[in-house]
mmCIF file of C-alpha atoms and ligand atoms in Angstrom:
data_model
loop_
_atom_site.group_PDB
_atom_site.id
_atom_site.type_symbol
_atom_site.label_atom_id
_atom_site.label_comp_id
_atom_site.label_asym_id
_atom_site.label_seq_id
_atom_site.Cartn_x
_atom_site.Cartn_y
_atom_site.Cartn_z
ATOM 1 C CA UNK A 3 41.547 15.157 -6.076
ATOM 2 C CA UNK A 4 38.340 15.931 -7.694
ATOM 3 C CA UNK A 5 36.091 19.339 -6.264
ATOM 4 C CA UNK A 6 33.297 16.934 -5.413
ATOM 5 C CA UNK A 7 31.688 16.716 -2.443
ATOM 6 C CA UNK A 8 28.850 13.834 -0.870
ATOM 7 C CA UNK A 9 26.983 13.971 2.416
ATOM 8 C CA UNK A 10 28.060 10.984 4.581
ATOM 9 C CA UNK A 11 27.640 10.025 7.943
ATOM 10 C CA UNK A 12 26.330 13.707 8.877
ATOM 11 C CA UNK A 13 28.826 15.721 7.402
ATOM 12 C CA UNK A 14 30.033 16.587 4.059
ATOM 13 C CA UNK A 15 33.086 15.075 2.534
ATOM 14 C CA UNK A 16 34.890 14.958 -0.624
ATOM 15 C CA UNK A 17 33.545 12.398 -3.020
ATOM 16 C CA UNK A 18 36.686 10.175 -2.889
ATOM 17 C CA UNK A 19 36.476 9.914 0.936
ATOM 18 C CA UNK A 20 32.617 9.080 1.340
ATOM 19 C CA UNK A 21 32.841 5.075 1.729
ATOM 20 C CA UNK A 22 31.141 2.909 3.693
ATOM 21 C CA UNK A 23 32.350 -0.397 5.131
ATOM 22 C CA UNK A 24 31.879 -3.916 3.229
ATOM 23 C CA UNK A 25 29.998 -4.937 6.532
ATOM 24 C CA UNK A 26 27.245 -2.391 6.198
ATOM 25 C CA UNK A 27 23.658 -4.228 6.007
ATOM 26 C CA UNK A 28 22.677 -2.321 3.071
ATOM 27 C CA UNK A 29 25.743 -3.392 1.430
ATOM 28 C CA UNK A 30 25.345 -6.633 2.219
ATOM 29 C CA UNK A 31 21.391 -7.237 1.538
ATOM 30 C CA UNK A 32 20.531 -4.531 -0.712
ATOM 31 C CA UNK A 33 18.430 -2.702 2.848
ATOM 32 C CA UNK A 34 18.295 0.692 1.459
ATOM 33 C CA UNK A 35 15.956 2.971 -0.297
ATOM 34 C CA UNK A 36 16.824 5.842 -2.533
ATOM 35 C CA UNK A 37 15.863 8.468 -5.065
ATOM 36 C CA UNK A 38 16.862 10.163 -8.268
ATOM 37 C CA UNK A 39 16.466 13.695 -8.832
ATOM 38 C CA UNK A 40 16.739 16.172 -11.327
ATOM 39 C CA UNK A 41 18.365 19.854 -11.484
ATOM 40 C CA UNK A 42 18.725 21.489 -14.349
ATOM 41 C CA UNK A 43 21.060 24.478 -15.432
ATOM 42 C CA UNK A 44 18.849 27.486 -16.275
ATOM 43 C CA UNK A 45 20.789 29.493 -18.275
ATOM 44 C CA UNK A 46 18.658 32.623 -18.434
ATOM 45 C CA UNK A 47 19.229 33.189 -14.652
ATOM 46 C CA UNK A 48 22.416 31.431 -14.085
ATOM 47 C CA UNK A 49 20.936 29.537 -11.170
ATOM 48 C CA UNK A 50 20.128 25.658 -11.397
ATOM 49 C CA UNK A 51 16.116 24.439 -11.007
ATOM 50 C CA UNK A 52 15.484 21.001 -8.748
ATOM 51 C CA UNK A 53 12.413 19.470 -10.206
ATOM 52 C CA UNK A 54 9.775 18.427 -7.429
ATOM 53 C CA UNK A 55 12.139 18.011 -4.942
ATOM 54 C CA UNK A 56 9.803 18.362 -2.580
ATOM 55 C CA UNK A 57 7.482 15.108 -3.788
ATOM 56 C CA UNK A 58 11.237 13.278 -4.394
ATOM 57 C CA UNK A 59 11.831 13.639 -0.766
ATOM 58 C CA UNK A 60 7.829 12.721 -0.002
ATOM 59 C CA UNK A 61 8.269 9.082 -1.860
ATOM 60 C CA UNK A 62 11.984 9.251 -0.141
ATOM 61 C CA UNK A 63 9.634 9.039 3.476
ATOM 62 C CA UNK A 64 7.494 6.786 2.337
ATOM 63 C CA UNK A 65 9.828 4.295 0.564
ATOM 64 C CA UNK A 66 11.396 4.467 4.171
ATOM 65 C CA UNK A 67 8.551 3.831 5.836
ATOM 66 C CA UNK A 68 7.544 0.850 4.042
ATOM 67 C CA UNK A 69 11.297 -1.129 4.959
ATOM 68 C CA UNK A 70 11.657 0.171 8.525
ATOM 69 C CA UNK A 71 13.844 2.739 7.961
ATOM 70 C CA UNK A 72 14.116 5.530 9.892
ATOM 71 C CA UNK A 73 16.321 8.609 9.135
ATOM 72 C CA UNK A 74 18.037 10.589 10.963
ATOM 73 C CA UNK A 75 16.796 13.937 9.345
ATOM 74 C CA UNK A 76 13.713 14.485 8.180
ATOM 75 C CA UNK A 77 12.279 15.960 4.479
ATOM 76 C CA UNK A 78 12.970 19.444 4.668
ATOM 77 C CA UNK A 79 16.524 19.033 6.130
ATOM 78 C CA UNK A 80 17.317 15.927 3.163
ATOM 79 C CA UNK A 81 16.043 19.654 0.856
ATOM 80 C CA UNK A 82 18.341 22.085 2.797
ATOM 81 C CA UNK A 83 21.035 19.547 2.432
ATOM 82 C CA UNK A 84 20.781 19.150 -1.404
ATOM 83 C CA UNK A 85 20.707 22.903 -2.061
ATOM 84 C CA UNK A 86 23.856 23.041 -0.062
ATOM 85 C CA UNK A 87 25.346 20.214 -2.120
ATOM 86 C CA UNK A 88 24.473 21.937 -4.953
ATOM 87 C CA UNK A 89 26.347 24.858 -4.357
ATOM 88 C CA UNK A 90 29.339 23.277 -2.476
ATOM 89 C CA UNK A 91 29.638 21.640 -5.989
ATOM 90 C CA UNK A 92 29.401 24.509 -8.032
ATOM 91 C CA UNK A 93 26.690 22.504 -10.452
ATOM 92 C CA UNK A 94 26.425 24.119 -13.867
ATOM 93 C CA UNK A 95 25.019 21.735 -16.240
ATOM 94 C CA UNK A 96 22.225 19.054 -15.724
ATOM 95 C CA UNK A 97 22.737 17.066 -12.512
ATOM 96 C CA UNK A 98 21.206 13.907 -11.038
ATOM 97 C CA UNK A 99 20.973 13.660 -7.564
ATOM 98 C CA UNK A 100 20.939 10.504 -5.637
ATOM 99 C CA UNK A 101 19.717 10.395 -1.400
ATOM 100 C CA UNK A 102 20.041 7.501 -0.125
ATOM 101 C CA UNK A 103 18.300 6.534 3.005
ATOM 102 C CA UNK A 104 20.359 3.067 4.473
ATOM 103 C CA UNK A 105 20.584 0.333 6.947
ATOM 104 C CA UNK A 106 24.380 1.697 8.532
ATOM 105 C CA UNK A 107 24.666 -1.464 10.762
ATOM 106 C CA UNK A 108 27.534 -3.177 10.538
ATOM 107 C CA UNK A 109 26.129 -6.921 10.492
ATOM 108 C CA UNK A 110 29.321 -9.673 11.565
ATOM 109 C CA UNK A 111 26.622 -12.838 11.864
ATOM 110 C CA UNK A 112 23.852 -13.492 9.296
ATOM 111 C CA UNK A 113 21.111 -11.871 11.572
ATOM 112 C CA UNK A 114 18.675 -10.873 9.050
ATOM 113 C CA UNK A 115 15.557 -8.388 10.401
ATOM 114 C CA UNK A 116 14.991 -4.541 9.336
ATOM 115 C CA UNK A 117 13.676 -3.685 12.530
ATOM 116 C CA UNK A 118 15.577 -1.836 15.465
ATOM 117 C CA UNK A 119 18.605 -0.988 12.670
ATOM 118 C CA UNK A 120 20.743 2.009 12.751
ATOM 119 C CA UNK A 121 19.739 4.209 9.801
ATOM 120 C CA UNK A 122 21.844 6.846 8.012
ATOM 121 C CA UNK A 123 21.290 9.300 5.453
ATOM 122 C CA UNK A 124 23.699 9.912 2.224
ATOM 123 C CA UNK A 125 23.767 12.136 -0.837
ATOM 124 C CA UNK A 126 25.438 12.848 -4.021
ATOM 125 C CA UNK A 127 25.355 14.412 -7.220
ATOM 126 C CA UNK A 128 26.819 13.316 -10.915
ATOM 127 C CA UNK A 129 26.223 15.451 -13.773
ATOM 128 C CA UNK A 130 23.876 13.609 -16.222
ATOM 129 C CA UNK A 131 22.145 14.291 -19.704
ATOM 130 C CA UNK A 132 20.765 11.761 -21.989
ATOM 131 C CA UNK A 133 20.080 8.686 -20.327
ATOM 132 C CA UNK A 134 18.139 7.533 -23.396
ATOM 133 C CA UNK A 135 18.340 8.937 -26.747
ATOM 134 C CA UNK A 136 15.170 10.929 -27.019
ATOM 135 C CA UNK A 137 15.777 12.732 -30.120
ATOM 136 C CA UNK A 138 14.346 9.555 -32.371
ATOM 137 C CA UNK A 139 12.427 6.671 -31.101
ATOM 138 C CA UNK A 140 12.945 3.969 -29.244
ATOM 139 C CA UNK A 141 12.954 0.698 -29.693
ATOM 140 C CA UNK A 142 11.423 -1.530 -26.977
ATOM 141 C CA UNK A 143 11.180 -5.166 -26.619
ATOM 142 C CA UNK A 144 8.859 -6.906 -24.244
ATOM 143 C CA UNK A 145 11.120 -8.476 -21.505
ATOM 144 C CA UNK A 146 10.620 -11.771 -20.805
ATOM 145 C CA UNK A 147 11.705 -10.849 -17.237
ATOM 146 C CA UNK A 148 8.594 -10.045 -14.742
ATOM 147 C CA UNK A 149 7.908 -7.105 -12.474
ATOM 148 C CA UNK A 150 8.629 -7.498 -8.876
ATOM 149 C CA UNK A 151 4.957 -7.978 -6.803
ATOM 150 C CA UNK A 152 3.999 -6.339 -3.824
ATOM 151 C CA UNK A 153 3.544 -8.879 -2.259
ATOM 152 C CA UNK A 154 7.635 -9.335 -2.724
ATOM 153 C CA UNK A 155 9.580 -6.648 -3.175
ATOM 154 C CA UNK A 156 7.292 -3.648 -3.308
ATOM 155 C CA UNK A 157 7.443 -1.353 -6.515
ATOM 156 C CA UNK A 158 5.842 1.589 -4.393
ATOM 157 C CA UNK A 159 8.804 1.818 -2.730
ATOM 158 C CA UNK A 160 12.112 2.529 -4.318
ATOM 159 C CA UNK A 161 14.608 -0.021 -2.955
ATOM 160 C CA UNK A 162 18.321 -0.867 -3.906
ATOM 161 C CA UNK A 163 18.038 -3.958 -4.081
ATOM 162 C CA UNK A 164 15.078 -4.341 -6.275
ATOM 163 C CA UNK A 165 17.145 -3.066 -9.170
ATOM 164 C CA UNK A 166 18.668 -6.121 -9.684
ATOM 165 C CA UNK A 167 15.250 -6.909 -11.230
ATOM 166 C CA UNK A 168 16.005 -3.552 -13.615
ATOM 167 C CA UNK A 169 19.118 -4.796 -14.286
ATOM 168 C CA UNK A 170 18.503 -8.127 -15.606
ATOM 169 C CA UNK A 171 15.851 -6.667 -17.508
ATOM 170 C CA UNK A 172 17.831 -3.869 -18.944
ATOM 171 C CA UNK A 173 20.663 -6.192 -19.884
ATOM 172 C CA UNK A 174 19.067 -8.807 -21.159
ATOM 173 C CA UNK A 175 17.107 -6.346 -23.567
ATOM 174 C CA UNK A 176 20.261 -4.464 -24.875
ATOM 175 C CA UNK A 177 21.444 -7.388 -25.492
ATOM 176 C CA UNK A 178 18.589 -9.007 -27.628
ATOM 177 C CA UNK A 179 19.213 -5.392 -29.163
ATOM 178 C CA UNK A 180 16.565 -3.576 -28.022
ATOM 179 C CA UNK A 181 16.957 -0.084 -27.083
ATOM 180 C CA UNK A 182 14.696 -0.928 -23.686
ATOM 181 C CA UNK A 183 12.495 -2.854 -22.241
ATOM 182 C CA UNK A 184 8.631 -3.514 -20.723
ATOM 183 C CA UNK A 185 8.325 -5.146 -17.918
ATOM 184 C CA UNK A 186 5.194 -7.279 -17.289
ATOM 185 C CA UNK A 187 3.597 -8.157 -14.602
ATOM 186 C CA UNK A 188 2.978 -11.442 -12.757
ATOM 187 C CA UNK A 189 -0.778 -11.321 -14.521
ATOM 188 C CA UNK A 190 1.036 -10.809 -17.777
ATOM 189 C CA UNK A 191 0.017 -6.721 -18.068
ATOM 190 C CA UNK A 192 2.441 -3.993 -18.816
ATOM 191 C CA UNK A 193 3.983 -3.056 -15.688
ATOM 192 C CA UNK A 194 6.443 -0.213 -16.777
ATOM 193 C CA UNK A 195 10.108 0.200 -18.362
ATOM 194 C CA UNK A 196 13.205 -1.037 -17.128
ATOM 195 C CA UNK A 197 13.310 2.301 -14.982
ATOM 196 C CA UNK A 198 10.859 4.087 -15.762
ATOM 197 C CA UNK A 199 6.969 4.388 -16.308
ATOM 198 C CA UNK A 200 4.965 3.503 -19.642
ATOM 199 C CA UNK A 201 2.532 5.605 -21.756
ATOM 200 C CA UNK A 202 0.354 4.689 -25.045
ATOM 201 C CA UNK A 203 -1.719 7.095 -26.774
ATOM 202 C CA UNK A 204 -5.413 5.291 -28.350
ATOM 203 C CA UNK A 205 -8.006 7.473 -29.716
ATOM 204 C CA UNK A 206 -6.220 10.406 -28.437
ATOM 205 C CA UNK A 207 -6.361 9.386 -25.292
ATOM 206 C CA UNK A 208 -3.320 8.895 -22.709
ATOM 207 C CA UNK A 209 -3.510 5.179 -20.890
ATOM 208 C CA UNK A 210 -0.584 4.546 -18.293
ATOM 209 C CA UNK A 211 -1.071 1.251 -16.208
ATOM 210 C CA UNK A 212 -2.717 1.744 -12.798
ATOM 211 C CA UNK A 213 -0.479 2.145 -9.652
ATOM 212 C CA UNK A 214 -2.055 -1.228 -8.275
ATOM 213 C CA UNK A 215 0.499 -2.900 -11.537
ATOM 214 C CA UNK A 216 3.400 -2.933 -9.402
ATOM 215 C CA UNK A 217 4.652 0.253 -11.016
ATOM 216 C CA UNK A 218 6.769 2.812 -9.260
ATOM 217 C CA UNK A 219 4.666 5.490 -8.889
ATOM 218 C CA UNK A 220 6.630 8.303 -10.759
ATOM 219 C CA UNK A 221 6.801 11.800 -10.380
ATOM 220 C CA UNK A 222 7.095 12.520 -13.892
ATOM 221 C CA UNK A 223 4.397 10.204 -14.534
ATOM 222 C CA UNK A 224 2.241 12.544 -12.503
ATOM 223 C CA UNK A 225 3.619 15.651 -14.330
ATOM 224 C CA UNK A 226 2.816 14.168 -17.178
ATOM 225 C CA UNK A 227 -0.931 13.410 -16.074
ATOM 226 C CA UNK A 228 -0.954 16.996 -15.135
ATOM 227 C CA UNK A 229 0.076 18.821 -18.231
ATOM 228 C CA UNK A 230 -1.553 16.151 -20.527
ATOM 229 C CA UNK A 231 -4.789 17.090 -18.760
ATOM 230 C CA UNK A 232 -4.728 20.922 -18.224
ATOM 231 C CA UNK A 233 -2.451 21.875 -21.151
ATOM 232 C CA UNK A 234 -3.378 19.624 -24.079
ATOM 233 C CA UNK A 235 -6.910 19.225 -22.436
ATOM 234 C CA UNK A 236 -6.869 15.155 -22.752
ATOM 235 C CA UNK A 237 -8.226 12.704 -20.924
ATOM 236 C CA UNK A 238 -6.229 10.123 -19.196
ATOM 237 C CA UNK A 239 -6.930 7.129 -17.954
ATOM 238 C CA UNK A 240 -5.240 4.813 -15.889
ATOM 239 C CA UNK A 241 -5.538 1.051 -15.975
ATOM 240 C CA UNK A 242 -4.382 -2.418 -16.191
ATOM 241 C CA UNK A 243 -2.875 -2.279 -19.977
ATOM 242 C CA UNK A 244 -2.505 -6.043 -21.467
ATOM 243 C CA UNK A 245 0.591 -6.443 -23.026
ATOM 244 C CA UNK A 246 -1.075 -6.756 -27.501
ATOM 245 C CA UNK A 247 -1.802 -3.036 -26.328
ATOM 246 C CA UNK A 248 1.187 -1.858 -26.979
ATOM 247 C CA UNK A 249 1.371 -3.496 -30.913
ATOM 248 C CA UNK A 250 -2.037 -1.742 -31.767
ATOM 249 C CA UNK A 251 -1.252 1.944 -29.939
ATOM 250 C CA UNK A 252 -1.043 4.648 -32.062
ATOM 251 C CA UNK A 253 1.683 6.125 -29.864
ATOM 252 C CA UNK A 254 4.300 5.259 -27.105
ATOM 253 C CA UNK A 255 7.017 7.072 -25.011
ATOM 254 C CA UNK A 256 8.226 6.258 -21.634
ATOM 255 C CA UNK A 257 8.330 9.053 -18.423
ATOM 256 C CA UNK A 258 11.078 8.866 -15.676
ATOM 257 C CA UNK A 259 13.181 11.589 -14.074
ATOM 258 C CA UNK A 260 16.140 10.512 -16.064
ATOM 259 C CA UNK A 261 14.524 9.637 -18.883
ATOM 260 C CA UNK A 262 12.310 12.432 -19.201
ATOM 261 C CA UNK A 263 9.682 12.147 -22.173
ATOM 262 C CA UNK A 264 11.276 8.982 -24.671
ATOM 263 C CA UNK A 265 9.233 8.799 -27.669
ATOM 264 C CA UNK A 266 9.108 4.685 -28.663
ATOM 265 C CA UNK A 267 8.613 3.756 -32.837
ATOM 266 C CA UNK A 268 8.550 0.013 -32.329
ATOM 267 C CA UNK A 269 7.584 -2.516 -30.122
ATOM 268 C CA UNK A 270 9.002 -6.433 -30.447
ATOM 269 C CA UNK A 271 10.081 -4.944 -34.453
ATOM 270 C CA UNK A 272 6.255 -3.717 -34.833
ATOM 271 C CA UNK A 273 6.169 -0.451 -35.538
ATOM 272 C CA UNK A 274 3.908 2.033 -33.280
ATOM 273 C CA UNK A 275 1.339 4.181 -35.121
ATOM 274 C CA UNK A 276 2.998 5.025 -38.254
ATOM 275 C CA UNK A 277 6.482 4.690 -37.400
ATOM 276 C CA UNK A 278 7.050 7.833 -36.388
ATOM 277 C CA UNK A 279 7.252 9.743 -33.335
ATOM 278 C CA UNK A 280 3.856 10.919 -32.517
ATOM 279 C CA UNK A 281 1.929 14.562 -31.870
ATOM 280 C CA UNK A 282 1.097 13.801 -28.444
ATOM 281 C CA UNK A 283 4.689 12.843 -27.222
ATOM 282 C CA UNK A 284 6.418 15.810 -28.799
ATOM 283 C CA UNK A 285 3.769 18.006 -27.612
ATOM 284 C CA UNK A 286 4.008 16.128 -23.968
ATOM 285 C CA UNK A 287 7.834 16.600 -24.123
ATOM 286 C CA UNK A 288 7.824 19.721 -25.342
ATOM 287 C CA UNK A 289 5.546 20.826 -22.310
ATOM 288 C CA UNK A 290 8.005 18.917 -20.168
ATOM 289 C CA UNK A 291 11.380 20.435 -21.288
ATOM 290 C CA UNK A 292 9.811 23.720 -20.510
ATOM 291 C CA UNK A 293 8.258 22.600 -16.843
ATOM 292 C CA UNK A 294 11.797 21.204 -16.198
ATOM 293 C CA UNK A 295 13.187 24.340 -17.251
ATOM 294 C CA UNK A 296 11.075 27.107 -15.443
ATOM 295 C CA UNK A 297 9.700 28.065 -18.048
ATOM 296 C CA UNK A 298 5.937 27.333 -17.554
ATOM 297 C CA UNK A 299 4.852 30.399 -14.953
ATOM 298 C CA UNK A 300 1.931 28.375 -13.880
ATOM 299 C CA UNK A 301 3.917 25.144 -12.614
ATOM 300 C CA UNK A 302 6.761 27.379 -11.255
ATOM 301 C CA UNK A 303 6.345 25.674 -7.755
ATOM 302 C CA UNK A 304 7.572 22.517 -9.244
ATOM 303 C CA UNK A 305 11.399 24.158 -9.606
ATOM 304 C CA UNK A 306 13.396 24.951 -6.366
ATOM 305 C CA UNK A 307 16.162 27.734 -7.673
ATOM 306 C CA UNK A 308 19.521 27.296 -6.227
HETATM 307 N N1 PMP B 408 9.930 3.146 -12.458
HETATM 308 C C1 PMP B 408 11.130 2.816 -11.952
HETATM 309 C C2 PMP B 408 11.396 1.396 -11.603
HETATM 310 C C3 PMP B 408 12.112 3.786 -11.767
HETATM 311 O O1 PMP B 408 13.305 3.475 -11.270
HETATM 312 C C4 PMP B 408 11.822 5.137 -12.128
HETATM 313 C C5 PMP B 408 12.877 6.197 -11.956
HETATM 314 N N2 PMP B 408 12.863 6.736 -10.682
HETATM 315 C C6 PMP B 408 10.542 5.435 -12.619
HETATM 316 C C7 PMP B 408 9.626 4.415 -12.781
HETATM 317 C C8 PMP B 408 10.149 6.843 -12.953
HETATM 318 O O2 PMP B 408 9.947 7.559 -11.765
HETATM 319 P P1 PMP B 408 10.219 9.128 -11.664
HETATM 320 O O3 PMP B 408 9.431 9.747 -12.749
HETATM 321 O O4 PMP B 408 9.749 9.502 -10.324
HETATM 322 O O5 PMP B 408 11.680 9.313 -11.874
#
């Protein structure tokens, strides 16, 4: 029996007990919405730092919102819940938290509608570092898989089942040999990664595709925006990007809570800039690794302490 514990059904349980029947709707048709968060260990105080929670748990709402779900607890209890997790678990190191708002129904008959469901609210934590290899850059290959549309499955909102999209994407690439991939859109412009957003540097300036490009809008993609701006002092702009963009960018790196700041040195076995990892993206995740960390005084509203 492991220490763990998850939040399930109201209450908290050890990991190994939180299940959830094979009849369950969200189980069965990918009716769920979720999001991935960040703590880190801070080992100056000996406490751990959630990054943004608070704007995790606002997309959390809103996601929700957009499929008909309705929790049963609202943002700031989903916040009290996590720091509680946190210390029930006795985190240490870098975590990754996952909430998962869900259709709890349990469906016997193919009835298929999102509205009047029973909704339930789960959490739990798994200690993560490195989900790309950030220390040299990345290889990325355009995937010849397409971003979900609005019009579809919504990218705004982070649902389950629209990660099968992520998946084929992400397989497919690793297994052309790519270390990731873009995703385009329907149009043919860059949408974002397999899981998380895109950035090119031109002329010193930062260009990340426009929320309109069926991107999820990202939370570090907005911290990024934000020290990019105020710390380096550069302009950003965001727009549709066409996909010969990325060959002729002088730098690349992709943003995403797991990810963090991933430098990228070639594109479809072109090489960005001049090969290298670029000035802007070790300055960016430099700034980054400190906001993440507590150590930037001015963005210290951005880390909840537990
Ligand atoms: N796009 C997708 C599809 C993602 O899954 C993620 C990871 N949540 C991101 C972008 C990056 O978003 P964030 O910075 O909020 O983690």
């Amino acid at each position: 029996m492991s220490d763990q514990y998850a939040y399930l059904r109201g209450e908290f349980v050890p990991l190994e007990n939180a299940s959830i029947s094979i009849r369950t709707h969200a189980f069965l048709y990918g009716t769920a919405v979720f999001e991935g968060i960040k703590a880190y260990w801070l080992p100056e105080s000996g406490q751990m730092g959630v990054f943004r929670m608070a704007d995790h748990y606002k997309r959390l709402q809103q996601s929700s919102h957009i499929l008909r779900l309705r929790s049963p607890i609202d943002a700031d209890k989903m916040a009290e819940l996590t720091i509680e997790l946190i210390k029930r678990n006795q985190c240490q190191a870098n975590t990754y938290i996952r909430p998962i708002v869900y259709k709890a129904d349990l469906r016997i008959g193919p009835i298929l509608t999102i509205a009047n469901t029973q909704d339930d609210f789960c959490l739990f934590t798994v200690p993560m570092d490195g989900y790309l290899d950030t220390s040299k850059g990345l290889h990325v290959g355009v995937s010849s898989w397409r971003r979900l549309d609005d019009n579809a499955i919504p990218a705004r909102a982070k649902v389950n089942g629209a990660y099968v999209n992520t998946a084929l994407a992400k397989t497919d690439g690793h297994l052309a040999g790519f270390d990731d991939v873009v995703v385009l859109t329907n149009e043919g412009h860059v949408a974002e990664g397999s899981a998380m957003n895109l950035f090119l540097v031109r002329d010193n300036c930062l260009i990340t595709s426009a929320i309109t490009e069926n991107i999820l809008e990202g939370i570090t993609r907005s911290t990024l925006i934000d020290l990019a701006q105020k710390e380096l002092g550069l302009s950003v702009v965001t727009r549709p990007i066409d996909r010969t963009e990325l060959y002729v960018a002088d730098e690349a790196f992709f943003a995403g809570t797991a990810t963090e700041v991933a430098p990228i040195t070639k594109f479809d076995h072109r090489p960005v800039g001049d090969g290298n990892v670029g000035s802007i993206s070790k300055q960016l995740q430099d700034l980054y690794s400190k906001a993440v960390h507590g150590l930037l005084p001015k963005y210290d509203r951005w880390v909840t302490r537990v």
